[in-house]
Amino acid sequence: QVQLVQSGAEVKKPGSSVKVSCKASGGSFSTSTISWLRQAPGQGLEWVGGIVPIFGAAKTAQKFQGRVTVTADESTTTAYMELTSLRSEDTAVYYCATDINRPVGDSWGQGTLVTVSS
Amino acid sequence: DVVMTQSPLSLPVTLGQPASISCRSSQSLVDSDGKTYLNWFHQRPGQSPRRLIYQVSNRDSGVPDRFSGSGSGTDFILKISRVEAEDVGVYYCMQGTHWPLTFGPGTTVDIK
């Protein structure tokens, strides 16, 4: 099973951008479906976007209206989620996870807290 | 987007007793391939979520057999046959049939 380690917590100003990384080890990174999800303080889970590295094309939730970019680097087995034009409502723990919708075991990163505050 | 609802939102349980959580979707979750992509996740306080059940009724590896999932179409249930202390936390259903993937609001299970 894949092990996922995410980058550390970030504090950002409104209007700026953040890029969170998710380093995978073990398993099959290239053919995994990597999802990014977020969880606002005290709230539930929200899917942000996803990618299958071997195919390259990412899907993202329309609600982000082009503010989010999901990428993956097969050479370093690392996935990235970049969110631009940050607002206070983007304050959340961001998780990467693999294969949450496939009949193989899922794996989750430890989460990255992104705080947007002036 | 497909709206997922859960009930109850809070479930106090007695150790050793059964528990049941309902999940309903705003449209059928039967995919064109005939499969139903309804998953259940468990999140303990301060931890990342972990999937328990995929495609309605299939337990993930390592998930105790006291957990079971059932349902079809738009109505689904997660059952715990005998609640143990480690089962506390929040349970989420998630549909993966329609884009974007969407989650229910979560059901918080705690011990009475």
mmCIF file of C-alpha atoms in Angstrom, chain A residues 24-64:
data_model
loop_
_atom_site.group_PDB
_atom_site.id
_atom_site.type_symbol
_atom_site.label_atom_id
_atom_site.label_comp_id
_atom_site.label_asym_id
_atom_site.label_seq_id
_atom_site.Cartn_x
_atom_site.Cartn_y
_atom_site.Cartn_z
ATOM 1 C CA ALA A 24 4.253 8.796 -2.199
ATOM 2 C CA SER A 25 6.335 5.736 -1.411
ATOM 3 C CA GLY A 26 5.551 2.084 -1.957
ATOM 4 C CA GLY A 27 2.663 0.888 -4.071
ATOM 5 C CA SER A 28 2.115 2.039 -7.632
ATOM 6 C CA PHE A 29 2.089 5.812 -7.800
ATOM 7 C CA SER A 30 1.655 6.144 -11.537
ATOM 8 C CA THR A 31 -1.545 4.125 -11.770
ATOM 9 C CA SER A 32 -3.095 5.279 -8.500
ATOM 10 C CA THR A 33 -5.957 7.738 -8.512
ATOM 11 C CA ILE A 34 -4.728 10.587 -6.316
ATOM 12 C CA SER A 35 -7.404 12.777 -4.792
ATOM 13 C CA TRP A 36 -7.117 16.047 -2.929
ATOM 14 C CA LEU A 37 -9.739 16.753 -0.307
ATOM 15 C CA ARG A 38 -10.164 19.413 2.298
ATOM 16 C CA GLN A 39 -11.802 19.759 5.679
ATOM 17 C CA ALA A 40 -12.601 23.191 7.090
ATOM 18 C CA PRO A 41 -12.402 23.517 10.888
ATOM 19 C CA GLY A 42 -15.145 21.426 12.479
ATOM 20 C CA GLN A 43 -16.628 20.595 9.083
ATOM 21 C CA GLY A 44 -16.927 17.601 6.780
ATOM 22 C CA LEU A 45 -14.910 16.389 3.816
ATOM 23 C CA GLU A 46 -14.907 18.085 0.422
ATOM 24 C CA TRP A 47 -13.337 16.744 -2.758
ATOM 25 C CA VAL A 48 -11.084 19.297 -4.425
ATOM 26 C CA GLY A 49 -9.614 17.443 -7.382
ATOM 27 C CA GLY A 50 -7.814 14.345 -8.569
ATOM 28 C CA ILE A 51 -5.333 12.914 -11.025
ATOM 29 C CA VAL A 52 -4.021 9.604 -12.315
ATOM 30 C CA PRO A 53 -0.316 10.350 -12.878
ATOM 31 C CA ILE A 54 0.129 7.968 -15.790
ATOM 32 C CA PHE A 55 -2.643 9.765 -17.682
ATOM 33 C CA GLY A 56 -1.744 13.254 -16.545
ATOM 34 C CA ALA A 57 -5.141 14.893 -16.985
ATOM 35 C CA ALA A 58 -6.614 16.200 -13.745
ATOM 36 C CA LYS A 59 -10.208 16.758 -12.693
ATOM 37 C CA THR A 60 -11.099 19.544 -10.290
ATOM 38 C CA ALA A 61 -14.309 20.612 -8.627
ATOM 39 C CA GLN A 62 -16.110 23.339 -10.541
ATOM 40 C CA LYS A 63 -16.749 25.339 -7.380
ATOM 41 C CA PHE A 64 -13.107 26.414 -7.371
#
